[in-house]
Coordinates of C-alpha atoms in Angstrom, one line a residue:
X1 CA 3.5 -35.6 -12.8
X2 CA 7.2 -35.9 -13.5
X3 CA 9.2 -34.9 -17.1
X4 CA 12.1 -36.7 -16.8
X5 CA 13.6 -36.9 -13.7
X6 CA 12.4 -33.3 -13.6
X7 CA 9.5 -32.0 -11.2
X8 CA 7.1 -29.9 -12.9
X9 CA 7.4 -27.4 -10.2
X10 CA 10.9 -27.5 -10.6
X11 CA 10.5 -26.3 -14.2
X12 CA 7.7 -24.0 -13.0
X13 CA 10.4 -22.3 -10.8
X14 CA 12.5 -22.6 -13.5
X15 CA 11.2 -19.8 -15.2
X16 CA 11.2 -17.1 -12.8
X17 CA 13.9 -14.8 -12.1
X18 CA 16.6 -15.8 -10.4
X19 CA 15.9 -19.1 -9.9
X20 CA 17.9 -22.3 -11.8
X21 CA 16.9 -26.0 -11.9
X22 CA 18.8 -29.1 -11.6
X23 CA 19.2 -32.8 -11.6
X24 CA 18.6 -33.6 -8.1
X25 CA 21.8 -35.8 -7.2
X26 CA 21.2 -38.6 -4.8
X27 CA 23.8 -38.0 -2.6
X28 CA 23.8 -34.2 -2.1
X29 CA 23.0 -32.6 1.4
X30 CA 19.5 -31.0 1.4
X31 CA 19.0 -28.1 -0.6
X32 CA 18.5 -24.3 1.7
X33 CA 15.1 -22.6 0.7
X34 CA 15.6 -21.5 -2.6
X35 CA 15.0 -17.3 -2.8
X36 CA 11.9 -17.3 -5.5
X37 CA 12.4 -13.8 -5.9
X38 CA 14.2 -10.9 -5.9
X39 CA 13.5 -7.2 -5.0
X40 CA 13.5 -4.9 -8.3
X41 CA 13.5 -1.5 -8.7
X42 CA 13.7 1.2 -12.0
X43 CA 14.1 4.4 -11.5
X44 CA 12.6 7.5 -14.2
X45 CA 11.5 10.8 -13.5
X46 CA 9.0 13.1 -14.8
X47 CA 7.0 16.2 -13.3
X48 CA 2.9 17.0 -13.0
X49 CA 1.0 20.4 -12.9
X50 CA -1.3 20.4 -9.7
X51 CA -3.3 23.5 -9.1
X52 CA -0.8 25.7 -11.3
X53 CA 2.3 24.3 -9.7
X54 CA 4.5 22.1 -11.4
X55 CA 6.1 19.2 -9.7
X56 CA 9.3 17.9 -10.0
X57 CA 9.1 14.0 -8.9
X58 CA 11.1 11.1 -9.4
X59 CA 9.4 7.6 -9.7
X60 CA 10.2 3.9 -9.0
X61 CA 8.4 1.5 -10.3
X62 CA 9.8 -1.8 -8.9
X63 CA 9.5 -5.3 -6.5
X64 CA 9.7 -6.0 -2.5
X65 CA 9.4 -9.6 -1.4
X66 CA 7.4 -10.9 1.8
X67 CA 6.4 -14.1 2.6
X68 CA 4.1 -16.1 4.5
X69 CA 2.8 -15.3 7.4
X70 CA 5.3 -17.0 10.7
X71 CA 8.3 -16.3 8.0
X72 CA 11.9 -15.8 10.0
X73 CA 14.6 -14.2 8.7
X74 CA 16.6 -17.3 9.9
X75 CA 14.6 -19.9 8.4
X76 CA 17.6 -20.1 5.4
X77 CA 20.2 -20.0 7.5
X78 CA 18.8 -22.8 10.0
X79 CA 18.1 -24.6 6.5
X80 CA 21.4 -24.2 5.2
X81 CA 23.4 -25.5 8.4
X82 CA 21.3 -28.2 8.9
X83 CA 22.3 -31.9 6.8
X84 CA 19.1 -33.1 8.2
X85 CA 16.1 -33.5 5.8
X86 CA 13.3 -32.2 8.4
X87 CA 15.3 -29.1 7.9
X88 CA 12.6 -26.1 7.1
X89 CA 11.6 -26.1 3.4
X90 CA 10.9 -22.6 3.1
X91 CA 7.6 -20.8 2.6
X92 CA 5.5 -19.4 0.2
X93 CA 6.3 -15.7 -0.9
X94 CA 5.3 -13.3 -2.8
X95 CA 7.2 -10.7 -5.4
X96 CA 4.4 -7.0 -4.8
X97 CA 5.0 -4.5 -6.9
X98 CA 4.5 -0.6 -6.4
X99 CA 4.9 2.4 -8.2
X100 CA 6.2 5.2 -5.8
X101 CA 6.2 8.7 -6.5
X102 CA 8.7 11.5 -4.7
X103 CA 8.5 14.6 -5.0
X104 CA 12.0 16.5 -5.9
X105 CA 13.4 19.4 -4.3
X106 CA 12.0 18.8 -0.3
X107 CA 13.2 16.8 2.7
X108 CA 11.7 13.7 2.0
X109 CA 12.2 12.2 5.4
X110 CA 9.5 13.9 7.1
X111 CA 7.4 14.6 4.2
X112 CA 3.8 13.0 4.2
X113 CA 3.8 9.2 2.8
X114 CA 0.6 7.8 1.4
X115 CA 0.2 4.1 0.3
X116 CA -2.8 3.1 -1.8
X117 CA -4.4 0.4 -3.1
X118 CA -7.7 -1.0 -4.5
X119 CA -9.6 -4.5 -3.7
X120 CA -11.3 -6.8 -4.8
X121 CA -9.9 -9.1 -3.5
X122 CA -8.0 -10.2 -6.3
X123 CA -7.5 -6.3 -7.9
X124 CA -4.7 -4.4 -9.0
X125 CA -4.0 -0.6 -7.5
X126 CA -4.4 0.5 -11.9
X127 CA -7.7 2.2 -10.7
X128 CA -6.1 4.8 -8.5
X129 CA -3.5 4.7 -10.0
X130 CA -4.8 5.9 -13.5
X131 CA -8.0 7.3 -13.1
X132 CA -7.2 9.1 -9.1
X133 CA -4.5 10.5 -8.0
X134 CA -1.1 9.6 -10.2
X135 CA 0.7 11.6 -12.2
X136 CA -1.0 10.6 -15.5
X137 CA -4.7 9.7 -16.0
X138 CA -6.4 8.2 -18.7
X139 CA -9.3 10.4 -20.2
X140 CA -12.8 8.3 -20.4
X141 CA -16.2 9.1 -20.6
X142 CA -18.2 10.5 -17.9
X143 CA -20.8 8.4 -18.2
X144 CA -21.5 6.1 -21.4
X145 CA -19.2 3.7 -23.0
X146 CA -15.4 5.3 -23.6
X147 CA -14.8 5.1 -27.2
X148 CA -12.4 2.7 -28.4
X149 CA -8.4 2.9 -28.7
X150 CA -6.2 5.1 -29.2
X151 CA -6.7 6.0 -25.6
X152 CA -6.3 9.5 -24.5
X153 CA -3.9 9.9 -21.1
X154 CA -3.2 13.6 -20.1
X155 CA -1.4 15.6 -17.2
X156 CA -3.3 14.6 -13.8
X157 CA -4.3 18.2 -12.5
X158 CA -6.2 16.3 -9.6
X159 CA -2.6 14.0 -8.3
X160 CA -1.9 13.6 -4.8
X161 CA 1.4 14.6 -5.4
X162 CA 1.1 17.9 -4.1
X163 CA -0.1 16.6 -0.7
X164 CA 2.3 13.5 -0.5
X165 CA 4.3 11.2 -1.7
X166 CA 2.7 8.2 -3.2
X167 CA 3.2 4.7 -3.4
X168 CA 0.1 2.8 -5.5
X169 CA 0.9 -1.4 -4.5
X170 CA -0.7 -4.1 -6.0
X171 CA -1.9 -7.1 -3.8
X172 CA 0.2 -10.3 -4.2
X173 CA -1.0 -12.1 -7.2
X174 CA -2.4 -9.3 -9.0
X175 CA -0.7 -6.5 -11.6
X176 CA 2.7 -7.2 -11.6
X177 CA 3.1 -8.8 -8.2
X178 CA 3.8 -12.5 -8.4
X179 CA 3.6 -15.4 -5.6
X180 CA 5.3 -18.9 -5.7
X181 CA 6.0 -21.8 -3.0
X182 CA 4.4 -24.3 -1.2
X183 CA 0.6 -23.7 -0.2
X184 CA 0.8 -20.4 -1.9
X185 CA -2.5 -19.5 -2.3
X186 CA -3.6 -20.3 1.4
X187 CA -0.6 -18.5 2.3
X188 CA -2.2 -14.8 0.3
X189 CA -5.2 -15.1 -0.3
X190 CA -7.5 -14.7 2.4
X191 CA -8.1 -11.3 4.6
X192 CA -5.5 -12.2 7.8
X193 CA -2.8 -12.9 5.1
X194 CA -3.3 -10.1 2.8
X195 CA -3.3 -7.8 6.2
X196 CA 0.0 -9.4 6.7
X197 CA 1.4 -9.3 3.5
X198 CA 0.8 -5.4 3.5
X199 CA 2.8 -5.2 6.7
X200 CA 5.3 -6.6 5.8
X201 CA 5.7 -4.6 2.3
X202 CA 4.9 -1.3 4.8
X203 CA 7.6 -1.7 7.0
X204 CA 10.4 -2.8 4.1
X205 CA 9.6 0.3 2.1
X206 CA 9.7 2.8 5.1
X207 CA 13.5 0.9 6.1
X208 CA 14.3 0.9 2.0
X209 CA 13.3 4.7 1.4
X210 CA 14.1 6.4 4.9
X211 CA 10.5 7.2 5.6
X212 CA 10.3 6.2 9.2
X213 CA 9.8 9.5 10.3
X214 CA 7.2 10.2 7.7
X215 CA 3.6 11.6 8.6
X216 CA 2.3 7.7 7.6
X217 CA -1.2 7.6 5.6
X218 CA -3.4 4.6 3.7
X219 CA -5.9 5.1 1.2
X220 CA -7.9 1.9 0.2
X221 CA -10.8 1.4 -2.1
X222 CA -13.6 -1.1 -1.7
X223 CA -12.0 -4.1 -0.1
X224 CA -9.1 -2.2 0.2
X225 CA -10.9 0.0 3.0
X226 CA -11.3 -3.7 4.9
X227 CA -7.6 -4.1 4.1
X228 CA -6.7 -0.4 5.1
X229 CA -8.7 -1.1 8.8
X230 CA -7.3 -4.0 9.0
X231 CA -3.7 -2.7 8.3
X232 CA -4.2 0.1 10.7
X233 CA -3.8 -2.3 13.8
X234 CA -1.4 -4.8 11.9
X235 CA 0.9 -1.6 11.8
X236 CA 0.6 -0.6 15.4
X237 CA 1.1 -4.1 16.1
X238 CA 4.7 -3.2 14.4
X239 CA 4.9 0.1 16.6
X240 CA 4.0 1.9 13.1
X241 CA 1.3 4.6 14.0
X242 CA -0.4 6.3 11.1
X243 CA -1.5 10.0 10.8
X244 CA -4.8 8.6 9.0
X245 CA -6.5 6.5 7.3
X246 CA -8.7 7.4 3.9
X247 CA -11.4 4.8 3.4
X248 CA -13.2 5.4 -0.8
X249 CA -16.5 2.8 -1.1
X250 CA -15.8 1.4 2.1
X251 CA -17.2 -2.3 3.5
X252 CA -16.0 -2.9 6.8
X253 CA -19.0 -4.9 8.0
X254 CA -19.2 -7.5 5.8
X255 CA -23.1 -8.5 6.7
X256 CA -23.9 -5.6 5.2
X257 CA -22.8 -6.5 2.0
X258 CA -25.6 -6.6 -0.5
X259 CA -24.2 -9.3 -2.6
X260 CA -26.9 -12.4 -2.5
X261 CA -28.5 -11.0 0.7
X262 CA -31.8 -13.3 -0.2
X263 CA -29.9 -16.7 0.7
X264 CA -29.0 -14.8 4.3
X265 CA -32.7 -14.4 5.3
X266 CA -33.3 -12.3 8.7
X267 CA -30.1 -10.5 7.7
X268 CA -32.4 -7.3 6.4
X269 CA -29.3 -5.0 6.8
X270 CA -28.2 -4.9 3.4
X271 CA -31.3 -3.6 1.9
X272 CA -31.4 -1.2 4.6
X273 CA -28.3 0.6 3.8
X274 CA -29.0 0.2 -0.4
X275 CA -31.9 2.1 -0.3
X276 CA -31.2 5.3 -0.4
X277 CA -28.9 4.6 -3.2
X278 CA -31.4 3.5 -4.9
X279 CA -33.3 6.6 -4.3
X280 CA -30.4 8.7 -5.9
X281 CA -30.8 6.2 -8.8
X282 CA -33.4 6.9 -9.6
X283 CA -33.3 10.3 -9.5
X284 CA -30.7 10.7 -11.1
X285 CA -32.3 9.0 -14.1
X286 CA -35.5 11.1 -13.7
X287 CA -37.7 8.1 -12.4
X288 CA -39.6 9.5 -9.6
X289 CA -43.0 11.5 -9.9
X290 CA -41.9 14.0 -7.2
X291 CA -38.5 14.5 -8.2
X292 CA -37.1 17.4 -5.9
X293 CA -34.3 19.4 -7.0
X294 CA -31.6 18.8 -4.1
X295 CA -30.2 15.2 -4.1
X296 CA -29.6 15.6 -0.7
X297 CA -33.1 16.6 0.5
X298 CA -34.5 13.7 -0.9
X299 CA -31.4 11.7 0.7
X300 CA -31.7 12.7 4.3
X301 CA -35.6 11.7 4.2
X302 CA -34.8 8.0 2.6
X303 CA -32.0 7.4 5.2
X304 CA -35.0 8.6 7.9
X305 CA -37.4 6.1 6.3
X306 CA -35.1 3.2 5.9
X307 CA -33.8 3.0 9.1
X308 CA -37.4 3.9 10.8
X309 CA -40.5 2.6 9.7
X310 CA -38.3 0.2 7.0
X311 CA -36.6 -1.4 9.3
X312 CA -39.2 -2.0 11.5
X313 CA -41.5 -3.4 9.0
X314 CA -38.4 -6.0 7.9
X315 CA -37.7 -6.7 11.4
X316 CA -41.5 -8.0 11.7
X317 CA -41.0 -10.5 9.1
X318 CA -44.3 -12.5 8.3
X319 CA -45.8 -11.4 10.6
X320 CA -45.9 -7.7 9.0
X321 CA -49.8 -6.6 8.8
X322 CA -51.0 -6.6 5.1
X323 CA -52.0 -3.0 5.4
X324 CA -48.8 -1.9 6.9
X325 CA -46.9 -4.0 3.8
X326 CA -49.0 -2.3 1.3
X327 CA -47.8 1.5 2.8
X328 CA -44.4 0.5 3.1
X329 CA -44.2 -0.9 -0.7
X330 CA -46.2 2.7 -1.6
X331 CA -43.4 4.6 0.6
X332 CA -40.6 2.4 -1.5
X333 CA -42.5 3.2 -5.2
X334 CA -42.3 6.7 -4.5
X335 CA -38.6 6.8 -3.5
X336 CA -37.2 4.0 -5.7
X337 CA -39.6 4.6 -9.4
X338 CA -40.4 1.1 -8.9
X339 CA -43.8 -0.1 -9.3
X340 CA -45.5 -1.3 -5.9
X341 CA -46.4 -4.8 -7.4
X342 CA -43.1 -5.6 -8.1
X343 CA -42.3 -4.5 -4.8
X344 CA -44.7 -6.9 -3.4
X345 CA -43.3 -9.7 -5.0
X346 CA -39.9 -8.7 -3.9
X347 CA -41.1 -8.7 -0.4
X348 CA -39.9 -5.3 -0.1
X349 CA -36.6 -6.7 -0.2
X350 CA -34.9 -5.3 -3.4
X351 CA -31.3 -7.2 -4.6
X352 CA -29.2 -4.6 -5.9
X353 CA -29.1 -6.7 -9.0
X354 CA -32.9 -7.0 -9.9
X355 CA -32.5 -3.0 -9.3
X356 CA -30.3 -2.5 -11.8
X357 CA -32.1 -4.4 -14.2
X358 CA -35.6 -3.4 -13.0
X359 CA -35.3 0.7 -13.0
X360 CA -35.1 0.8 -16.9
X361 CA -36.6 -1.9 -18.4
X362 CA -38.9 -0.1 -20.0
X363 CA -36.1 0.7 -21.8
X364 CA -34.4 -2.2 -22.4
X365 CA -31.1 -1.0 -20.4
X366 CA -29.3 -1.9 -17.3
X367 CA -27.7 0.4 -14.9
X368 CA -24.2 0.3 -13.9
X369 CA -23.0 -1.6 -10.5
X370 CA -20.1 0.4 -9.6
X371 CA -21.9 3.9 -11.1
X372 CA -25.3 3.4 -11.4
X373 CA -25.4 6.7 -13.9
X374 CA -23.7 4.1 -16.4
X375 CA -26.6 2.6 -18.5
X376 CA -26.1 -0.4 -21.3
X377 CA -28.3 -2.6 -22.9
X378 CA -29.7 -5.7 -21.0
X379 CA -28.4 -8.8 -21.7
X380 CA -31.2 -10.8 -21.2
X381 CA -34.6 -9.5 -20.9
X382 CA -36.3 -12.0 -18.9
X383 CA -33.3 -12.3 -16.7
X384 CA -34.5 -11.3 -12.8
X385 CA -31.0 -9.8 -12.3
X386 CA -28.2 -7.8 -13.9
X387 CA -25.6 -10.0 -16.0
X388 CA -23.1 -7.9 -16.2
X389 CA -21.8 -3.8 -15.1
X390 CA -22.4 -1.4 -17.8
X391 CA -19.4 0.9 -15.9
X392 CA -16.9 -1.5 -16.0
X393 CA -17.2 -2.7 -19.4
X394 CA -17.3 1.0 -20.0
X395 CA -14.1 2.0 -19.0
X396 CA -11.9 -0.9 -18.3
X397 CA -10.1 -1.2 -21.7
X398 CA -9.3 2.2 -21.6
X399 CA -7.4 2.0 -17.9
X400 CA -5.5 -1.3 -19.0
X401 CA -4.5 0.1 -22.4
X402 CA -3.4 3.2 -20.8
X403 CA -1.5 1.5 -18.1
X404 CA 0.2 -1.2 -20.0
X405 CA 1.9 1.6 -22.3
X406 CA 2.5 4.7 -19.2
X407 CA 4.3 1.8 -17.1
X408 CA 6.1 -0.3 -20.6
X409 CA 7.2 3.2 -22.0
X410 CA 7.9 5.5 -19.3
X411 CA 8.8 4.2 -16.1
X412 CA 10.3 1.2 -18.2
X413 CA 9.2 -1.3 -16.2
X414 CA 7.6 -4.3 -17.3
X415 CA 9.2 -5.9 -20.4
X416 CA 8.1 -10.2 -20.9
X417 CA 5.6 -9.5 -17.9
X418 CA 2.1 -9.9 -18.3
X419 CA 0.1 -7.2 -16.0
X420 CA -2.8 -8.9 -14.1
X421 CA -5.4 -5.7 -13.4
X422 CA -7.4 -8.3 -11.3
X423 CA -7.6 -12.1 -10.7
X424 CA -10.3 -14.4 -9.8
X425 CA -10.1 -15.1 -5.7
X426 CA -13.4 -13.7 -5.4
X427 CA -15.5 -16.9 -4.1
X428 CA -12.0 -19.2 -3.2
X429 CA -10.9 -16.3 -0.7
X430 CA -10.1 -17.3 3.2
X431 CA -12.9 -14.4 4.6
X432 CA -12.2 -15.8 8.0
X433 CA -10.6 -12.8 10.1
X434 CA -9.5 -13.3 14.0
X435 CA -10.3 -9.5 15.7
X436 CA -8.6 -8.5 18.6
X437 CA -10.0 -10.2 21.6
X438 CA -11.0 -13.4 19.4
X439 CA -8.9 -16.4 20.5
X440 CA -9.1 -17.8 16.9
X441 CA -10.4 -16.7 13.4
X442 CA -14.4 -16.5 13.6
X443 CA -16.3 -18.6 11.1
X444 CA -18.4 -15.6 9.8
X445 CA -18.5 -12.8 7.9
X446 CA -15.4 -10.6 8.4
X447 CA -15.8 -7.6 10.3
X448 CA -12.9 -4.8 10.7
X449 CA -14.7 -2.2 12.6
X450 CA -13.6 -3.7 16.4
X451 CA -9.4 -3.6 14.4
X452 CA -10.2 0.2 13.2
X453 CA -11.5 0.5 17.2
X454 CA -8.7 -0.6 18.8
X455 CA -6.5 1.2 16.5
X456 CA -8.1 4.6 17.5
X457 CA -7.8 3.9 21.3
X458 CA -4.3 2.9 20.8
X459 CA -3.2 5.7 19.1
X460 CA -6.1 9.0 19.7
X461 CA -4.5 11.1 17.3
X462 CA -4.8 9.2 14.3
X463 CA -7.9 10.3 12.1
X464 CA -10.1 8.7 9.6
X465 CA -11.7 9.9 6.7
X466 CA -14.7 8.3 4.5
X467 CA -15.6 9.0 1.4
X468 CA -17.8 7.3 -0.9
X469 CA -20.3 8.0 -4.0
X470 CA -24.2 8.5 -4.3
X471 CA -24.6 6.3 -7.0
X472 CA -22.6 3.4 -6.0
X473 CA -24.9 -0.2 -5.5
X474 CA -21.5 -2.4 -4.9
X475 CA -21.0 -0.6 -1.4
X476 CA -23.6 1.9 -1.1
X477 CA -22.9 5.2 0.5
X478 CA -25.2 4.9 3.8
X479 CA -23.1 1.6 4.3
X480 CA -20.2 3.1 5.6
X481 CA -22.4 5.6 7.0
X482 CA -24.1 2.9 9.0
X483 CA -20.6 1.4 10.0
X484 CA -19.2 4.3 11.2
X485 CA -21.8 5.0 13.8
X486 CA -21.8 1.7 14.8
X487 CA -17.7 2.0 15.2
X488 CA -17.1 0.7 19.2
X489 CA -15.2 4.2 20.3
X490 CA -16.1 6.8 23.0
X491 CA -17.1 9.9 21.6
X492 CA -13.9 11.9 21.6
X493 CA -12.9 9.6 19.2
X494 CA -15.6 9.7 17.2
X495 CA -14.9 13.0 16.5
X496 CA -12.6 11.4 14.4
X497 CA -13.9 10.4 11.8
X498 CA -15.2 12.8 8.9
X499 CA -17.4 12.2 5.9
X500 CA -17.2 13.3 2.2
X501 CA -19.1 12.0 -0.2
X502 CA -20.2 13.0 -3.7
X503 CA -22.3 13.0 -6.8
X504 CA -20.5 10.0 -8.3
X505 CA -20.3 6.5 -8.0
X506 CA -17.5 3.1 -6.7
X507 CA -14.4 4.8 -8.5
X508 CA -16.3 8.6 -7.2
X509 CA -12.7 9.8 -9.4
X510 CA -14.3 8.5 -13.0
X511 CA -16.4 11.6 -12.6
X512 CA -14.1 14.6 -13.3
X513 CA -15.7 16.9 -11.1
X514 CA -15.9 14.6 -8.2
X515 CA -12.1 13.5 -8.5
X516 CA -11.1 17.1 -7.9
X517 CA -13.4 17.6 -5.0
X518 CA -11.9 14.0 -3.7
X519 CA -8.3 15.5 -4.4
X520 CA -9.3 18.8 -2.3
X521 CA -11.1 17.2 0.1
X522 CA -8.1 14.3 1.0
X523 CA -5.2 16.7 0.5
X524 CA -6.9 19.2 2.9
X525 CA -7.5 16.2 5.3
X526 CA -3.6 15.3 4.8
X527 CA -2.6 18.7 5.0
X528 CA -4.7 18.8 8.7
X529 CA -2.6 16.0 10.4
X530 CA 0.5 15.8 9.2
X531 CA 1.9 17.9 11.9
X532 CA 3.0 20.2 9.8
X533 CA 5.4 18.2 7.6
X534 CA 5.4 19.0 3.7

């Protein structure tokens, strides 16, 4: 579709920054790959009180630009010396914006450096960077519905700050980042190129900021821990090492997601891993008949039972003895408050979904997805599944609000933008991933843990730390668990890895105690392996 003798993507580019239209003129040599973006950057300062201790810090909040994966630095100079109109066109790229954080008054050279972000795919980093570890954090409630606007935001006693310096990035497309060109969407969205695209952005801001010769860190959430894995080899591959890497409601194994595991049969992973989070569940909501005291009693004999005489009953199939399905649905009622005829007809196969909408029924409410301590009212009583997460219609207004006015007002960045907290790429994104040793991406559910693997060998000193919440159905707890021991190292190195996890749920930081045992527990981790460096 043409306006004029005008392209419509013309006009689209039109509008961003930087960029001009004009008439094409017949005659004129070919045009060099026009620059869709430019970098950006703001500057404010402000100061936090962590543990007691104020902290001096000054923020940017601002733009780098990468571009499609196979991008040159010489593609626009080839471009531009070339009359010939095979010249290269240019590639996609994409405009990511961060929000980095450095403390005042130390060396920052050799002073830790920890890049976060949150996943999706298709979310911004607003999650951490509100509600975890930035200087400001928006107040909601613990666990029923925030009350509406005005939002509260106060001092973040639980920031990051005091362990590291911070930069919070959100993936292209999402928050503030932006991307443009030809094929742009192939050229993003999918888990290679996002790897890629995180790379890149890594290795500009350590050249832009002097932080070479920083103890290096990552902390993703959710798909953001596949990212983070992912990114840990990606690095190396760029001879940048890391001190660790901090994984939050980690899925690195993506068959044992529990998202529609009923049209995967003979997959019986995923309900594996869930049920013990179930168990917590419904504990937590006072559902069982012999309720002990200690959640992690309880916890330690439900991972026993699900991955011993659980397992073994799914791994017989139809072929499971009517008696021995009867004990097993018993064993399930008693840990899940589930009644064993519905666990019959489930084929002691529970969907996290029918959970959540099963446990309370009787009361007419659903659980939450992300924090199954989040209760609302069920959409549709005769529904067989959750319709909707009671946690994130919970709390989401009050993140966005807060963030659109801390980011407008005080680091003054943002004005005739709109911010994008997430995007749908969800069922359009490119989950084909090539591992090391693969000749070519592998048409199958992405798995990062042979990326993390190599990473380790390569570089022995680099640690890992999970973390991850009780009460969280989306990537349940004994997930990573499950991963982790399934991670292809030798045993030195998995001495590794270390485990935190707490009475919480997805976002374990949404639950004021747990964000300050999070905070502890990860600066104490930083503090361990950074060689020293403050």
């Amino acid at each position: 579709m043409r306006f004029g003798s005008l392209p419509v993507f013309a006009m689209a580019l039109a509008c961003l920054p930087g960029v001009s239209a004009a008439a094409e003129a017949p005659d004129a040599r070919p045009a060099a790959p026009v620059e869709l973006f430019q970098p950006e950057a703001v500057q404010s300062a402000g100061s936090v009180t962590v543990g007691g201790s104020r902290i001096a810090y000054h923020a940017v909040a601002g733009t780098l630009v990468v571009h499609a994966k196979g991008w040159e630095d010489t593609d626009a100079m080839e471009a531009k010396a070339s009359g010939d109109d095979d010249a290269p066109k240019g590639k996609a790229e994409a405009s990511m914006f961060y929000t980095a954080y450095f403390k005042d008054g130390v060396p920052s050279a050799n002073r830790p450096i920890t890049f976060l972000f949150n996943g999706g795919p298709g979310s911004s980093s607003v999650w951490l960077h509100m509600g975890a570890f930035g200087p400001v954090r928006v107040q909601t409630a613990d666990n029923t519905h925030t009350p509406p606007a005005p939002y509260a935001t106060v001092n973040n006693d639980a920031s990051l700050l005091d362990a590291s310096d911070l930069v919070f990035i959100d993936a292209p497309g999402t928050g503030f980042s932006r991307i443009a060109g030809p094929d742009k969407d192939k050229a993003f969205y999918g888990v290679d190129q996002d790897i890629d695209a995180f790379a890149q952005f890594i290795g500009q801001f350590l050249s832009k900021y002097g932080r070479w010769n920083s103890p290096k860190y990552l902390f993703g959430e959710s798909y953001g821990t596949m990212r983070g894995a992912g990114l840990a080899l990606a690095l190396q591959n760029q001879s940048i090492d890391l001190n660790g890497v901090i994984l939050l409601s980690d899925i690195l194994n993506w068959d044992l997601m529990p998202d529609d595991p009923q049209v995967n049969p003979s997959v019986d992973l995923p309900y594996i891993v869930a049920l013990p989070t179930y168990a917590a569940t419904a504990w937590y909501h006072h559902k069982l008949a012999d309720r002990p005291d200690d959640l992690a009693t309880l916890l330690r004999q439900v991972e026993a039972f699900a991955t011993g005489d659980y397992a073994q009953a799914l791994m017989q199939g139809n072929l499971l003895p009517e008696a021995d399905r009867q004990r097993i649905a018993a064993k399930m009622a008693a840990f899940t408050g589930l009644p064993v005829s519905y666990l019959l007809k489930t084929n002691l196969r529970i969907e996290y979904g029918a959970f959540q909408k099963e446990l309370l029924a009787g009361q007419g409410l659903t659980t939450g997805t992300l924090d199954t301590r989040f209760t609302g009212a069920t959409l549709d009583p005769l529904s067989k599944v959750a319709q909707y997460d009671p946690q994130s219609s919970a709390i989401g207004g009050a993140y966005i609000a807060a963030f659109n006015q801390y980011v407008r007002t005080t680091l003054h960045y943002g004005e005739g933008k709109a911010f994008k907290p997430g995007i749908d790429v969800y069922g359009s994104w490119d989950y084909r991933h090539q591992p090391p040793g693969a000749g070519k991406p592998l048409i199958a559910l992405p798995n990062v843990l042979p990326d993390l693997a190599v990473a380790m060998k390569n570089n022995p000193t680099m640690k890992v730390m999970v973390n991850g919440g009780y009460f969280d159905v989306s990537t349940p707890y004994f997930e990573g668990v499950f991963e982790m021991r399934h991670l292809p190292v030798p045993p030195d190195l998995q001495a590794n890895v270390e485990y935190s996890y707490y009475q919480s749920g997805h976002m374990v930081y949404a639950h004021l105690p747990s964000l300050h045992e999070l905070h502890d527990n990860v600066a104490a981790f930083i503090r361990r392996t950074d060689g020293g460096a403050r």
